[in-house]
Amino acid sequence: MRRSRSCLVALTAPVALLWHLWMPEGSPLAFFFESKEDPVERTKRLLKETDAVFFDVDSTVVTTEGIDLIGKCFGIMKEISELTHKAMNGNVKFQDAMAERLQLMADHGMTKEKLEKCVKTEGVPKWSPGIKEVVQMLHKQGTDVYLVSGGFQNMIKPIALELHIPQKMIYANEILFDEQGNYAGFDRKAPTSASGGKPKVLRLMKRRKGYKKMIMIGDGATDLDARLEGPAKAFIGYGGVSVREKVKKNADWFITSFQEVLDVLPKGTDL
């Protein structure tokens, strides 16, 4: 009896392994194996299989917070930064924090013309080490790459251009001005303009593109939502600029350097 039982295990183990490799997406057995797999190892595996990776921008792709830089132009960087941290830690509704910050800047002289000058002086990207190489390798393995940000289009478009990410793959916010160039609010129809925006973007792209395996990478609570409340198969928390305990605790894989991702992705010669 003992011998036959060990033979049965020996026979079924390879079958189980093969089924794990080829099992249909969303099958009950797929869920079973994923739940048993170490989250970090599972995320590393998914990085090589993913259809699309969605990157937060501020304090992830770049080391700065775009809205803080705009605040600097109008002499209120400290006040803006404090409100930004509250929003990123999930302590206030995103849309409320954005409205408060933008109104504060408008009260300190922000107009369309002055904002455009600010972007030219403060909008030069300060890249997180290794991010350009990560995006390049994702593109080489055939993965679609998106930028999804609570920041602003005018700050993010130059970043996307340098990373060879098409403009249609940017989801970010737009500051509105009236005919005289005075501040007139922000586009509240944009999915990223409110809490839950990043899960909304991923659900939208899943419907449009049919993606089955999506990964979100970012530093904040709004990025984590894409995993907890959205269709992201994995969330990589990035702590290379700021370490947020909620993100670190709940990430499938928490990294402090993009070299950790590069070490997982196939090298150019292996593609």
Short mmCIF file of N, CA and C in Angstrom, two decimals, residues 82-143:
data_model
loop_
_atom_site.label_atom_id
_atom_site.label_comp_id
_atom_site.label_asym_id
_atom_site.label_seq_id
_atom_site.Cartn_x
_atom_site.Cartn_y
_atom_site.Cartn_z
N GLU A 82 2.73 68.63 1.50
CA GLU A 82 2.01 68.05 2.64
C GLU A 82 0.68 67.46 2.21
N LEU A 83 -0.04 68.17 1.33
CA LEU A 83 -1.31 67.67 0.82
C LEU A 83 -1.11 66.45 -0.07
N THR A 84 0.00 66.45 -0.83
CA THR A 84 0.32 65.31 -1.69
C THR A 84 0.53 64.05 -0.86
N HIS A 85 1.28 64.17 0.23
CA HIS A 85 1.56 63.00 1.08
C HIS A 85 0.29 62.45 1.71
N LYS A 86 -0.63 63.33 2.09
CA LYS A 86 -1.90 62.87 2.63
C LYS A 86 -2.66 62.05 1.60
N ALA A 87 -2.67 62.52 0.37
CA ALA A 87 -3.38 61.81 -0.70
C ALA A 87 -2.72 60.47 -1.00
N MET A 88 -1.39 60.45 -1.04
CA MET A 88 -0.67 59.23 -1.40
C MET A 88 -0.76 58.17 -0.31
N ASN A 89 -0.93 58.60 0.92
CA ASN A 89 -1.07 57.65 2.02
C ASN A 89 -2.50 57.17 2.21
N GLY A 90 -3.41 57.66 1.37
CA GLY A 90 -4.79 57.22 1.42
C GLY A 90 -5.58 57.83 2.55
N ASN A 91 -5.15 58.99 3.06
CA ASN A 91 -5.82 59.61 4.20
C ASN A 91 -6.90 60.62 3.80
N VAL A 92 -7.05 60.89 2.51
CA VAL A 92 -8.04 61.85 2.03
C VAL A 92 -8.44 61.44 0.62
N LYS A 93 -9.66 61.78 0.21
CA LYS A 93 -10.09 61.47 -1.15
C LYS A 93 -9.19 62.18 -2.14
N PHE A 94 -8.80 61.45 -3.18
CA PHE A 94 -7.85 62.00 -4.14
C PHE A 94 -8.37 63.28 -4.78
N GLN A 95 -9.63 63.27 -5.22
CA GLN A 95 -10.19 64.42 -5.92
C GLN A 95 -10.27 65.66 -5.01
N ASP A 96 -10.48 65.43 -3.72
CA ASP A 96 -10.53 66.56 -2.78
C ASP A 96 -9.14 67.16 -2.60
N ALA A 97 -8.14 66.29 -2.50
CA ALA A 97 -6.76 66.78 -2.34
C ALA A 97 -6.32 67.53 -3.59
N MET A 98 -6.71 67.02 -4.78
CA MET A 98 -6.32 67.68 -6.01
C MET A 98 -6.97 69.06 -6.12
N ALA A 99 -8.27 69.13 -5.83
CA ALA A 99 -8.97 70.41 -5.90
C ALA A 99 -8.36 71.43 -4.95
N GLU A 100 -8.02 70.98 -3.76
CA GLU A 100 -7.43 71.88 -2.76
C GLU A 100 -6.08 72.39 -3.19
N ARG A 101 -5.25 71.49 -3.74
CA ARG A 101 -3.91 71.90 -4.17
C ARG A 101 -3.96 72.86 -5.35
N LEU A 102 -4.81 72.56 -6.33
CA LEU A 102 -4.90 73.42 -7.52
C LEU A 102 -5.45 74.79 -7.16
N GLN A 103 -6.46 74.83 -6.29
CA GLN A 103 -7.02 76.11 -5.89
C GLN A 103 -5.98 76.93 -5.13
N LEU A 104 -5.18 76.26 -4.32
CA LEU A 104 -4.12 76.95 -3.58
C LEU A 104 -3.12 77.59 -4.53
N MET A 105 -2.79 76.86 -5.61
CA MET A 105 -1.85 77.41 -6.59
C MET A 105 -2.48 78.56 -7.37
N ALA A 106 -3.77 78.43 -7.69
CA ALA A 106 -4.47 79.51 -8.38
C ALA A 106 -4.49 80.77 -7.52
N ASP A 107 -4.69 80.58 -6.21
CA ASP A 107 -4.71 81.71 -5.28
C ASP A 107 -3.34 82.38 -5.19
N HIS A 108 -2.29 81.66 -5.58
CA HIS A 108 -0.93 82.21 -5.54
C HIS A 108 -0.41 82.54 -6.93
N GLY A 109 -1.34 82.78 -7.86
CA GLY A 109 -0.94 83.34 -9.14
C GLY A 109 -0.86 82.41 -10.33
N MET A 110 -1.30 81.14 -10.20
CA MET A 110 -1.21 80.23 -11.34
C MET A 110 -2.18 80.62 -12.45
N THR A 111 -1.64 80.87 -13.63
CA THR A 111 -2.42 81.08 -14.84
C THR A 111 -1.91 80.12 -15.90
N LYS A 112 -2.58 80.04 -17.03
CA LYS A 112 -2.14 79.14 -18.10
C LYS A 112 -0.73 79.49 -18.57
N GLU A 113 -0.47 80.77 -18.75
CA GLU A 113 0.83 81.21 -19.23
C GLU A 113 1.94 80.91 -18.23
N LYS A 114 1.66 81.20 -16.96
CA LYS A 114 2.67 80.97 -15.92
C LYS A 114 2.91 79.47 -15.71
N LEU A 115 1.87 78.66 -15.88
CA LEU A 115 2.04 77.21 -15.75
C LEU A 115 2.91 76.66 -16.87
N GLU A 116 2.71 77.15 -18.07
CA GLU A 116 3.52 76.71 -19.21
C GLU A 116 4.99 77.04 -18.99
N LYS A 117 5.26 78.21 -18.44
CA LYS A 117 6.65 78.58 -18.13
C LYS A 117 7.21 77.67 -17.04
N CYS A 118 6.37 77.35 -16.07
CA CYS A 118 6.79 76.49 -14.96
C CYS A 118 7.19 75.11 -15.47
N VAL A 119 6.40 74.56 -16.37
CA VAL A 119 6.68 73.22 -16.92
C VAL A 119 8.03 73.22 -17.64
N LYS A 120 8.34 74.30 -18.33
CA LYS A 120 9.62 74.39 -19.05
C LYS A 120 10.81 74.43 -18.10
N THR A 121 10.63 75.09 -16.96
CA THR A 121 11.76 75.24 -16.04
C THR A 121 11.87 74.06 -15.06
N GLU A 122 10.74 73.53 -14.62
CA GLU A 122 10.76 72.49 -13.59
C GLU A 122 10.40 71.09 -14.11
N GLY A 123 9.96 71.01 -15.35
CA GLY A 123 9.44 69.75 -15.87
C GLY A 123 10.46 68.80 -16.48
N VAL A 124 11.74 69.12 -16.38
CA VAL A 124 12.78 68.21 -16.91
C VAL A 124 12.78 66.94 -16.06
N PRO A 125 12.59 65.76 -16.68
CA PRO A 125 12.48 64.52 -15.89
C PRO A 125 13.74 64.20 -15.09
N LYS A 126 13.54 63.81 -13.85
CA LYS A 126 14.62 63.29 -13.02
C LYS A 126 14.32 61.81 -12.81
N TRP A 127 14.95 60.99 -13.62
CA TRP A 127 14.58 59.58 -13.74
C TRP A 127 14.98 58.76 -12.52
N SER A 128 14.12 57.81 -12.18
CA SER A 128 14.52 56.80 -11.20
C SER A 128 15.54 55.89 -11.87
N PRO A 129 16.63 55.56 -11.19
CA PRO A 129 17.68 54.73 -11.80
C PRO A 129 17.11 53.40 -12.31
N GLY A 130 17.43 53.09 -13.56
CA GLY A 130 17.05 51.82 -14.14
C GLY A 130 15.71 51.80 -14.84
N ILE A 131 14.89 52.85 -14.68
CA ILE A 131 13.54 52.82 -15.24
C ILE A 131 13.54 52.78 -16.78
N LYS A 132 14.46 53.52 -17.40
CA LYS A 132 14.51 53.52 -18.86
C LYS A 132 14.81 52.13 -19.39
N GLU A 133 15.73 51.45 -18.73
CA GLU A 133 16.10 50.10 -19.17
C GLU A 133 14.95 49.12 -18.95
N VAL A 134 14.20 49.28 -17.86
CA VAL A 134 13.06 48.40 -17.59
C VAL A 134 12.00 48.55 -18.68
N VAL A 135 11.67 49.77 -19.02
CA VAL A 135 10.67 50.02 -20.06
C VAL A 135 11.16 49.47 -21.40
N GLN A 136 12.43 49.66 -21.69
CA GLN A 136 12.99 49.15 -22.94
C GLN A 136 12.88 47.63 -23.02
N MET A 137 13.20 46.95 -21.93
CA MET A 137 13.14 45.48 -21.93
C MET A 137 11.70 44.98 -22.00
N LEU A 138 10.78 45.68 -21.37
CA LEU A 138 9.36 45.30 -21.48
C LEU A 138 8.88 45.42 -22.91
N HIS A 139 9.28 46.51 -23.56
CA HIS A 139 8.91 46.69 -24.96
C HIS A 139 9.50 45.57 -25.83
N LYS A 140 10.75 45.21 -25.55
CA LYS A 140 11.40 44.18 -26.35
C LYS A 140 10.75 42.81 -26.21
N GLN A 141 10.18 42.53 -25.03
CA GLN A 141 9.52 41.24 -24.86
C GLN A 141 8.06 41.27 -25.32
N GLY A 142 7.64 42.43 -25.87
CA GLY A 142 6.31 42.53 -26.45
C GLY A 142 5.23 42.96 -25.48
N THR A 143 5.61 43.52 -24.34
CA THR A 143 4.65 43.96 -23.33
C THR A 143 4.24 45.40 -23.60
#
